[in-house]
PDB file of C-alpha atoms in Angstrom:
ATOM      1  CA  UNK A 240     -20.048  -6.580 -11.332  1.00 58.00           C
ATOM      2  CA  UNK A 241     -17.302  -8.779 -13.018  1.00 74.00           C
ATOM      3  CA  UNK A 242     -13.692  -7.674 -12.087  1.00 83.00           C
ATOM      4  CA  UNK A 243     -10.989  -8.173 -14.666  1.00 90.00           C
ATOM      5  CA  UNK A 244      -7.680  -6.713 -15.058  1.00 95.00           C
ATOM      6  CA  UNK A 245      -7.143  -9.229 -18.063  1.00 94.00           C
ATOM      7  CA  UNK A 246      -3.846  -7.764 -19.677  1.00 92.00           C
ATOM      8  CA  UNK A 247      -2.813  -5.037 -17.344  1.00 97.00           C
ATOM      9  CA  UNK A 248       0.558  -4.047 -15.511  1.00 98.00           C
ATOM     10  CA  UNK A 249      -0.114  -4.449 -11.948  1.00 98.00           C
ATOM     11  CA  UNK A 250       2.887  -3.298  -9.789  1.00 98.00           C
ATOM     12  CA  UNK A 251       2.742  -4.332  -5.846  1.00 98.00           C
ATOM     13  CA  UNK A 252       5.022  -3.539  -3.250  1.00 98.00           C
ATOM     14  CA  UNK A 253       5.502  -4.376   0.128  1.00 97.00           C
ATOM     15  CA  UNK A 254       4.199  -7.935  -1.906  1.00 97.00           C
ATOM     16  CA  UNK A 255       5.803 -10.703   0.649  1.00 95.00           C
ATOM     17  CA  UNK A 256       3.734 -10.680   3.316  1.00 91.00           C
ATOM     18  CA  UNK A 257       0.763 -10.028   4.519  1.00 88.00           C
ATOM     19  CA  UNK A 258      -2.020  -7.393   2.639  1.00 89.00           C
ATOM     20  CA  UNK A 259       0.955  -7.089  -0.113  1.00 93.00           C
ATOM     21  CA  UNK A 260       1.395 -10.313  -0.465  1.00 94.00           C
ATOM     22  CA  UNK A 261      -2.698 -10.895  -0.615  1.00 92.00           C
ATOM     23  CA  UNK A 262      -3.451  -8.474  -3.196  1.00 94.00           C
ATOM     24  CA  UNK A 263      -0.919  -9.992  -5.671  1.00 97.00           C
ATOM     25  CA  UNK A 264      -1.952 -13.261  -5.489  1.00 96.00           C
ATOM     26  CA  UNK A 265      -5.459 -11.619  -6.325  1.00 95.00           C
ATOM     27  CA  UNK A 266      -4.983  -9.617  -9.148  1.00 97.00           C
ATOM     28  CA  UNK A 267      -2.810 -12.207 -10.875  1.00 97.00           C
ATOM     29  CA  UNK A 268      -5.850 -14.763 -10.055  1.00 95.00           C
ATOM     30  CA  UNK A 269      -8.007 -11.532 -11.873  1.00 96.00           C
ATOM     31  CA  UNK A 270      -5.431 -11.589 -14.902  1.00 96.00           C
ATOM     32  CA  UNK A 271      -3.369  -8.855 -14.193  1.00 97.00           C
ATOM     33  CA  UNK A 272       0.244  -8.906 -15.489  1.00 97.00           C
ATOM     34  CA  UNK A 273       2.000  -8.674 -11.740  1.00 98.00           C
ATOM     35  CA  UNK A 274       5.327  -7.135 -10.534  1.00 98.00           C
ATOM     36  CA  UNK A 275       5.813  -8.074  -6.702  1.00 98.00           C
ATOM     37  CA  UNK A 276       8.147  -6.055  -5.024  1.00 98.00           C
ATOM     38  CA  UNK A 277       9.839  -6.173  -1.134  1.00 98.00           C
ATOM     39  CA  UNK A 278      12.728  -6.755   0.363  1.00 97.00           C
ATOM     40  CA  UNK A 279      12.991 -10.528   1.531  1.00 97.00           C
ATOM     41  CA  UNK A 280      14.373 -13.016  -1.023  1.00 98.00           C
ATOM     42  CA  UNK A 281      13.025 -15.632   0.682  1.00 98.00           C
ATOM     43  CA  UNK A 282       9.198 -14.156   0.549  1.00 97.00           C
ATOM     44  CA  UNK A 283       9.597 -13.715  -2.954  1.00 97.00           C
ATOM     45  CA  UNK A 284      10.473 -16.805  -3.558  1.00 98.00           C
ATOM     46  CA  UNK A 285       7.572 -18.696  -1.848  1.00 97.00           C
ATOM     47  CA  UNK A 286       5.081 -16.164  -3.361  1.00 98.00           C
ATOM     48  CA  UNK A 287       6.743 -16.863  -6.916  1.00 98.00           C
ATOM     49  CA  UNK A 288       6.215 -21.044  -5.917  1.00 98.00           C
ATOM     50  CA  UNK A 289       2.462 -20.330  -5.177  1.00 97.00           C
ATOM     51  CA  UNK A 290       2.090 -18.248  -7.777  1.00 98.00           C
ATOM     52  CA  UNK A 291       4.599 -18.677 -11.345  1.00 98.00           C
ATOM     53  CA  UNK A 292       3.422 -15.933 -13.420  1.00 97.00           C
ATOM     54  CA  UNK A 293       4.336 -13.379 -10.932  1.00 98.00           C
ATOM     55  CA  UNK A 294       7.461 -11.468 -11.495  1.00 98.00           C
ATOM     56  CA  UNK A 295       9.893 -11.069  -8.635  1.00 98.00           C
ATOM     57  CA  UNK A 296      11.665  -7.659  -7.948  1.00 98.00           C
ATOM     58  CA  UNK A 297      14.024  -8.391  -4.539  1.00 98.00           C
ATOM     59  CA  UNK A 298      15.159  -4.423  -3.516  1.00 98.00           C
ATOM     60  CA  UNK A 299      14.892  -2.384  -0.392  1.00 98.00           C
ATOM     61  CA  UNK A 300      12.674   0.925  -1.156  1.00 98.00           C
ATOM     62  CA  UNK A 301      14.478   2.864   1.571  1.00 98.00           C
ATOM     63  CA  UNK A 302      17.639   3.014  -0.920  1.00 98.00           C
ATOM     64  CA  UNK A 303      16.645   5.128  -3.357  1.00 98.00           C
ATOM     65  CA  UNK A 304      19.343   4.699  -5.694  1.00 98.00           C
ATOM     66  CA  UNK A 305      19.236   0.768  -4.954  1.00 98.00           C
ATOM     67  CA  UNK A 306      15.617   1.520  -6.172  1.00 98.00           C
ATOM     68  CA  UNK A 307      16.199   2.923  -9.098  1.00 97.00           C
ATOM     69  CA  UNK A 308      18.452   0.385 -10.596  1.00 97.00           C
ATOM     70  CA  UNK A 309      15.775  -2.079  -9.890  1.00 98.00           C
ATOM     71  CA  UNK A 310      12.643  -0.631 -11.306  1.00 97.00           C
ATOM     72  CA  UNK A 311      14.697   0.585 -14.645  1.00 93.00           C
ATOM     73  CA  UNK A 312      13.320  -1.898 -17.235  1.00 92.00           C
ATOM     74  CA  UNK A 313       9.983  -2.500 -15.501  1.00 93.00           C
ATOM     75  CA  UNK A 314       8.312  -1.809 -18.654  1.00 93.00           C
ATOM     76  CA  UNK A 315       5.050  -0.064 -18.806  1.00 97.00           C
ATOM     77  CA  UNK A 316       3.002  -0.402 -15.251  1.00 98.00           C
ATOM     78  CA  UNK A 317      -1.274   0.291 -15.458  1.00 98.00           C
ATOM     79  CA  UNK A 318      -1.711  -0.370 -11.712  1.00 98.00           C
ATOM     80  CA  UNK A 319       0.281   0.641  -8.997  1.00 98.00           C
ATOM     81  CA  UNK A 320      -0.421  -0.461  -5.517  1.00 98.00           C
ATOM     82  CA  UNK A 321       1.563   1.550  -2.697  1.00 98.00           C
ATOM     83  CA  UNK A 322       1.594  -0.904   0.016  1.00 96.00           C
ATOM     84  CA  UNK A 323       5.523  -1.478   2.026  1.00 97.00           C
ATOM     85  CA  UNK A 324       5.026   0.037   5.316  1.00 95.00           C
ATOM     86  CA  UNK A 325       6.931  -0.579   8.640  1.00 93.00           C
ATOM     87  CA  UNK A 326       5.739   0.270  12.327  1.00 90.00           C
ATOM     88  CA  UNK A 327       8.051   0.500  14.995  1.00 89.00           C
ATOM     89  CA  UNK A 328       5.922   1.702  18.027  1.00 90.00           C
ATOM     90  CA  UNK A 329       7.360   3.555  21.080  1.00 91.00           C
ATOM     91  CA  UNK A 330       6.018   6.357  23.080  1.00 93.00           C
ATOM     92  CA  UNK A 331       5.879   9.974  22.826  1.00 96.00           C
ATOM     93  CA  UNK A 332       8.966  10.843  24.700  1.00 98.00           C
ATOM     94  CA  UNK A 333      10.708   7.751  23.141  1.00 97.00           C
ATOM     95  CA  UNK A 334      11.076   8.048  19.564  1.00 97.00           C
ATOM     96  CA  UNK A 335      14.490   8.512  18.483  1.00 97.00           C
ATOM     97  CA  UNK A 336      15.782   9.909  15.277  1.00 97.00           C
ATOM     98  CA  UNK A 337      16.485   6.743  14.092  1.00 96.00           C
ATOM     99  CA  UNK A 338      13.502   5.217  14.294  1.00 95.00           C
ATOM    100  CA  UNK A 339      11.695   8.810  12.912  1.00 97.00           C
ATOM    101  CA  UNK A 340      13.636   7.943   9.765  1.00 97.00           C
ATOM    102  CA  UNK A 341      13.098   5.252   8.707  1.00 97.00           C
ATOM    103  CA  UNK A 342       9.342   5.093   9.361  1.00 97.00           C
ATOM    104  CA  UNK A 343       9.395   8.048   7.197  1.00 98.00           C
ATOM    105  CA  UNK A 344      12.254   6.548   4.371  1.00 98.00           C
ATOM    106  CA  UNK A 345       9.906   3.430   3.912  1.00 98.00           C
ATOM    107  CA  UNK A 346       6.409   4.864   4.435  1.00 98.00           C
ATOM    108  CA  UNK A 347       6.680   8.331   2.564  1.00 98.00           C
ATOM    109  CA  UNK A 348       9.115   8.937   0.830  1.00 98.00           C
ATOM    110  CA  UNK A 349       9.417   5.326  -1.044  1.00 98.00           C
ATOM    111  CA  UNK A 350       5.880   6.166  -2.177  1.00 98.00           C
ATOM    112  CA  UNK A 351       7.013   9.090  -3.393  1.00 98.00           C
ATOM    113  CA  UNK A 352      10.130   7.828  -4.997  1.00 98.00           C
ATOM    114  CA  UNK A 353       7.901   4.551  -6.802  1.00 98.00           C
ATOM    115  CA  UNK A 354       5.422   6.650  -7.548  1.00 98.00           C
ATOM    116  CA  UNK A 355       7.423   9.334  -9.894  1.00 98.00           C
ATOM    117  CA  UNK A 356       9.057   6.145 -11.505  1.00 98.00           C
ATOM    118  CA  UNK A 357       5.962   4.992 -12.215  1.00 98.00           C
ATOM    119  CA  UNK A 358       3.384   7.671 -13.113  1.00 98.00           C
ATOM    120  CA  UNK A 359       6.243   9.084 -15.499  1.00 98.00           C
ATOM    121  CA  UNK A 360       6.282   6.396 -17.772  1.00 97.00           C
ATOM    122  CA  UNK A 361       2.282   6.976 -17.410  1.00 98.00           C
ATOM    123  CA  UNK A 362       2.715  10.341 -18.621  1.00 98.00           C
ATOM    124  CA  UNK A 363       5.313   9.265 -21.295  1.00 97.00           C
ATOM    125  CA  UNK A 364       3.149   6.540 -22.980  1.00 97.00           C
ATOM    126  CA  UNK A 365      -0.047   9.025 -22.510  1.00 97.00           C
ATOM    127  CA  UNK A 366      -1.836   6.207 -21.087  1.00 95.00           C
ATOM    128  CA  UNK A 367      -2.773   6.992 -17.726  1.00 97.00           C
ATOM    129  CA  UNK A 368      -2.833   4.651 -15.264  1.00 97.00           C
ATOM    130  CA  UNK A 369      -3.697   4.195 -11.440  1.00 97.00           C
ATOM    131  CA  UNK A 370      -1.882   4.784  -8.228  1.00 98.00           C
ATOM    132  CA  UNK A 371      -3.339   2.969  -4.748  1.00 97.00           C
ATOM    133  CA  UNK A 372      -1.880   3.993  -1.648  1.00 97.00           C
ATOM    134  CA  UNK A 373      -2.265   1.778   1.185  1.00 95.00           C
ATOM    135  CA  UNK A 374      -2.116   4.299   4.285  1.00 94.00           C
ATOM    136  CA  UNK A 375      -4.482   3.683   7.628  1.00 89.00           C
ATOM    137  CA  UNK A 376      -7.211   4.715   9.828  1.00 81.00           C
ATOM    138  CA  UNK A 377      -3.990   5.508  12.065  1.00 83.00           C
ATOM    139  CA  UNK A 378      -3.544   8.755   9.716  1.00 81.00           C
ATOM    140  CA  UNK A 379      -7.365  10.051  11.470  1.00 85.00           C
ATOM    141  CA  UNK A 380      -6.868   8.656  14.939  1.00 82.00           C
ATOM    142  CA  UNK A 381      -4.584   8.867  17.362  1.00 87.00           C
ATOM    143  CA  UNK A 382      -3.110   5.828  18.987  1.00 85.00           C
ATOM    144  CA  UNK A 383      -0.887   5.532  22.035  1.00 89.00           C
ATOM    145  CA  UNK A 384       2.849   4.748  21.042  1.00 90.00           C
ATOM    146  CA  UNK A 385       2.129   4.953  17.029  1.00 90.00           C
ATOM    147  CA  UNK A 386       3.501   8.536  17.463  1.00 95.00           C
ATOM    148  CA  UNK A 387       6.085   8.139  14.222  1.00 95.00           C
ATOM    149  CA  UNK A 388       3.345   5.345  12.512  1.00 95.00           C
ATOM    150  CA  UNK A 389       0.220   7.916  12.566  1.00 94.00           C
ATOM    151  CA  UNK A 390       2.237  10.781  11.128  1.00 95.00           C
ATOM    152  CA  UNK A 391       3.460   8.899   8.454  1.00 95.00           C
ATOM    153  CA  UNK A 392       0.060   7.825   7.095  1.00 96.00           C
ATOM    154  CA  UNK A 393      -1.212  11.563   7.980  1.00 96.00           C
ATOM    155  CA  UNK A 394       1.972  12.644   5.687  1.00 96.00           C
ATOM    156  CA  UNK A 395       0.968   9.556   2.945  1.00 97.00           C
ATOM    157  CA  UNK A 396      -2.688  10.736   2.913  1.00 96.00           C
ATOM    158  CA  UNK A 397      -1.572  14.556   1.860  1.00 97.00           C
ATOM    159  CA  UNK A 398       0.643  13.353  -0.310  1.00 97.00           C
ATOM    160  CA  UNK A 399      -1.934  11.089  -2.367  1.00 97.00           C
ATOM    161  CA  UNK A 400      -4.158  14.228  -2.594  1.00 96.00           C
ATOM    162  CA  UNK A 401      -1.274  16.320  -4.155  1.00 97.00           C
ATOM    163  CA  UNK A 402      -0.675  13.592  -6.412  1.00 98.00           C
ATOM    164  CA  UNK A 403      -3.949  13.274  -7.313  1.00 97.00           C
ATOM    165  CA  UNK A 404      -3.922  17.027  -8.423  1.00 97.00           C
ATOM    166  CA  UNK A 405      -0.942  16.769 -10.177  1.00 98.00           C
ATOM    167  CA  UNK A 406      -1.446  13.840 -11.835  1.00 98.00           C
ATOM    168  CA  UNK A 407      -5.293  13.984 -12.898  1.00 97.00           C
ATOM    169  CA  UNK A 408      -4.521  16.102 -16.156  1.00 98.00           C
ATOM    170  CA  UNK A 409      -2.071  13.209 -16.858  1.00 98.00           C
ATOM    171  CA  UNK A 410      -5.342  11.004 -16.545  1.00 97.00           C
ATOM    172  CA  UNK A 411      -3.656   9.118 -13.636  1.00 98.00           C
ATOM    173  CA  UNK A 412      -6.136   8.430 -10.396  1.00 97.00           C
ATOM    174  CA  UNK A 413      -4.578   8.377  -7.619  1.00 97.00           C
ATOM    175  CA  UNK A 414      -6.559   7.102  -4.021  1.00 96.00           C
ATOM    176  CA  UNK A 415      -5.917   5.595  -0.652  1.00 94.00           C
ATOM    177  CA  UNK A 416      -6.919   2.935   0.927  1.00 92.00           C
ATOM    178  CA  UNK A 417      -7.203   3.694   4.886  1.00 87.00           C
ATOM    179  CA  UNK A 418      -8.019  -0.054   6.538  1.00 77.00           C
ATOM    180  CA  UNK A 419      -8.639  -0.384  10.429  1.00 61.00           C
ATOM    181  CA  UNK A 420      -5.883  -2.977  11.896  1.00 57.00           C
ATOM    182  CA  UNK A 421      -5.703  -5.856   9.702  1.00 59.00           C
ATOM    183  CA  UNK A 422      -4.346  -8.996  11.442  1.00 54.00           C
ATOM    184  CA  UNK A 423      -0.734  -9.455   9.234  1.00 58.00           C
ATOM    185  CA  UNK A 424       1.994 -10.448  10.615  1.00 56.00           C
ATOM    186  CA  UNK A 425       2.875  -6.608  11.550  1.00 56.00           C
ATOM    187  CA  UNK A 426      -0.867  -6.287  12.832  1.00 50.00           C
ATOM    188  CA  UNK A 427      -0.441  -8.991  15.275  1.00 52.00           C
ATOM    189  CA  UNK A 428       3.166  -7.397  16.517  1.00 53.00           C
ATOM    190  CA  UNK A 429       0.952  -4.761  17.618  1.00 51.00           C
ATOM    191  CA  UNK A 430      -2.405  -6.125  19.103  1.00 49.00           C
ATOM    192  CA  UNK A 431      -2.572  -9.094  19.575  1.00 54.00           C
ATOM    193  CA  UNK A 432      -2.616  -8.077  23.391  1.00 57.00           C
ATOM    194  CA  UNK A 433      -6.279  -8.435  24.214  1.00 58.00           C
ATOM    195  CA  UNK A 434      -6.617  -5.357  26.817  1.00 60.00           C
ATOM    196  CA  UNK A 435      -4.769  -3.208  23.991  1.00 55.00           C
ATOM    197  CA  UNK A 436      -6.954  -4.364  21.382  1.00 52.00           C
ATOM    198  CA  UNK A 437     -10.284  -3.817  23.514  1.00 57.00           C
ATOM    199  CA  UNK A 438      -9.582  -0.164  22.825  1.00 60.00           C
ATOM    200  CA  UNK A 439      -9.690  -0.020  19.198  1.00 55.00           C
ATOM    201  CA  UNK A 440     -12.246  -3.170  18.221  1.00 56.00           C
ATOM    202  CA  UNK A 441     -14.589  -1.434  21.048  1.00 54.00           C
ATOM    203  CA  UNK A 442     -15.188   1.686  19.074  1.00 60.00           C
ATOM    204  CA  UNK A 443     -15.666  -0.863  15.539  1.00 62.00           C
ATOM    205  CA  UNK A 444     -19.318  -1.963  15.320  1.00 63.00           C
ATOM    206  CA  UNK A 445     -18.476  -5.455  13.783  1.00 62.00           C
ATOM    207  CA  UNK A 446     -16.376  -5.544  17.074  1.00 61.00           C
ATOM    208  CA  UNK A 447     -13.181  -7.218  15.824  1.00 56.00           C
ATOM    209  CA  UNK A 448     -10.143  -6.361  12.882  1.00 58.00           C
ATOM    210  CA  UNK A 449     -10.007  -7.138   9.584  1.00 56.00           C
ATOM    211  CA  UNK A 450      -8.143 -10.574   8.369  1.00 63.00           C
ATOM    212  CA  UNK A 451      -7.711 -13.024   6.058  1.00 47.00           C
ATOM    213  CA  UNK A 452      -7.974 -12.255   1.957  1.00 45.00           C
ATOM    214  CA  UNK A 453     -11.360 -10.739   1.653  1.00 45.00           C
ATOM    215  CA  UNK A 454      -9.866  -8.053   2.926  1.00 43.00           C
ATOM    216  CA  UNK A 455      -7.988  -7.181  -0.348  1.00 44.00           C
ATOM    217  CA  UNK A 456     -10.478  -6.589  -2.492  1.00 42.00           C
ATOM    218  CA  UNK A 457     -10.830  -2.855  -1.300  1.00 42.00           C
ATOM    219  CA  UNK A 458      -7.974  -2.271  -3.270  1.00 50.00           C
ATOM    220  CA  UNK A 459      -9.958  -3.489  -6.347  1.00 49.00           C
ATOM    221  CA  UNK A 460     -12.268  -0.569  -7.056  1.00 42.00           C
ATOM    222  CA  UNK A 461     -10.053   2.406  -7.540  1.00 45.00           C
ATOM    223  CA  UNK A 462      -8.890   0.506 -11.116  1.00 47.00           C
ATOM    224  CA  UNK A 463     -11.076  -1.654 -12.516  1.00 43.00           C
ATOM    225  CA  UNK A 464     -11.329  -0.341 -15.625  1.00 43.00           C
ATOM    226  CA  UNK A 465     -15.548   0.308 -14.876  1.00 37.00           C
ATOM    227  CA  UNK A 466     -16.636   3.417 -15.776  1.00 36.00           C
ATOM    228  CA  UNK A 467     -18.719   4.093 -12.559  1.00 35.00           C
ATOM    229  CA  UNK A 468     -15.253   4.612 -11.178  1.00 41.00           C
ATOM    230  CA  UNK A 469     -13.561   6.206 -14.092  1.00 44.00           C
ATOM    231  CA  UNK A 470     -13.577  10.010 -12.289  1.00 46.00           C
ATOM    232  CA  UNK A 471     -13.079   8.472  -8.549  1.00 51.00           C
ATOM    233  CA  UNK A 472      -9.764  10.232  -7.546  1.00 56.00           C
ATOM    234  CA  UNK A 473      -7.756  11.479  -4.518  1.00 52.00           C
ATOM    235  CA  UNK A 474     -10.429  10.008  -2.478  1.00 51.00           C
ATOM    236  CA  UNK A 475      -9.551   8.165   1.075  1.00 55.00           C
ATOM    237  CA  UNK A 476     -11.409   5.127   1.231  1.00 52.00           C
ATOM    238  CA  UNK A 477     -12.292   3.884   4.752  1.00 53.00           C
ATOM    239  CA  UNK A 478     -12.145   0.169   5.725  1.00 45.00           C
ATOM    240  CA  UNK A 479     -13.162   0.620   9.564  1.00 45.00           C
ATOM    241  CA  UNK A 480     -15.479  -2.130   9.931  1.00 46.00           C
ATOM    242  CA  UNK A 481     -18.704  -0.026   9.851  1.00 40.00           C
TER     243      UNK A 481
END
């Protein structure tokens, strides 16, 4: 099956680094029209360098009026893809209401906040669209000091299923995407320890995490415009390595 998104409005965020950073080099290399948001300047400006048709959006998603501002004249978006996350792991009896915060500013409620920017100019143009949220298999397992990181991706998988019911009559699909640990920059902050790690890749049959780009083609299928996957909505998808 050939994938094209020849001509469509691809919107990434969280696109400096890592899975991001991946999946908009790959949809602009599949024709999509991309809009690469995060935070960095710097990031943006090396993925701009490897990549000149992509358009550059420097903002912080935890400032929702900061936000807004930013994504005002982002003209019409086909594609959105959910992906700026943080992880700040402590234990239990650790987690402070600072840290609570802002795992939830950046990992639930900026998808919210994108999201409604987005899927109303769906609903305005009557085109419909897709939304891909990039939560975790840390939202269906429990891992020891990802306290504030699992509830957030329990929170961002609800969240896509209520979207996905609001938003279907609209004809806007909206999925996750729930990977295993994928060896970023962020994935590596938290296993590259190899006793830690034992306890996660022991219980994946291909016996190791995900890395490198292949990876980001799981974020293909939810919008590629073929019609075996026109009705495929509010559906988790799990990348857990068998």
């Amino acid at each position: 099956m050939e994938i094209s998104f020849e001509g469509k409005h691809a919107l990434v965020t969280g696109a400096g680094k890592g899975i991001g950073r991946a999946t908009a080099l790959s949809l602009a290399r599949y024709g999509a029209i991309v809009t690469a948001v995060t935070r960095t300047q710097s990031d943006l400006d090396s993925l701009v360098h490897e990549c000149p048709s992509i358009i550059p959006v420097c903002v912080d998603l935890a400032d929702w009026g900061a936000t807004d501002a930013a994504l005002k004249n982002i003209g019409p978006i086909d594609l959105l893809i959910n992906n700026a996350a943080c992880a700040t792991l402590q234990p239990f009896l650790e987690v402070t209401p600072d840290q609570f915060d802002q795992s939830f500013t950046v990992n639930v409620k900026a998808v919210l906040h994108v999201s409604q920017v987005v899927a109303r100019g769906m609903i305005a143009r009557r085109s419909g669209g897709s939304i891909v949220n990039v939560s975790s298999q840390a939202s269906q397992c429990a891992l020891k000091n990802h306290t504030v990181y699992c509830a957030t991706k329990g929170a961002l998988d609800m969240l896509t299923k209520v979207m996905a019911l609001e938003l279907g009559p609209h004809q806007i699909r909206v999925n996750s995407v729930n990977p295993t640990v994928v060896m970023t920059e962020m994935g590596r902050r938290g296993w590259s320890d190899s006793e830690k790690a034992k306890t996660m890749t022991s219980r994946i049959p291909l016996g190791r995490f995900a890395g490198g780009d292949k990876h980001t083609t799981t974020l293909h299928p939810p919008y590629d415009g073929c019609q075996q996957i026109y009705g495929l909505t509010s559906t988790p998808r799990s990348i857990s390595g068998g």
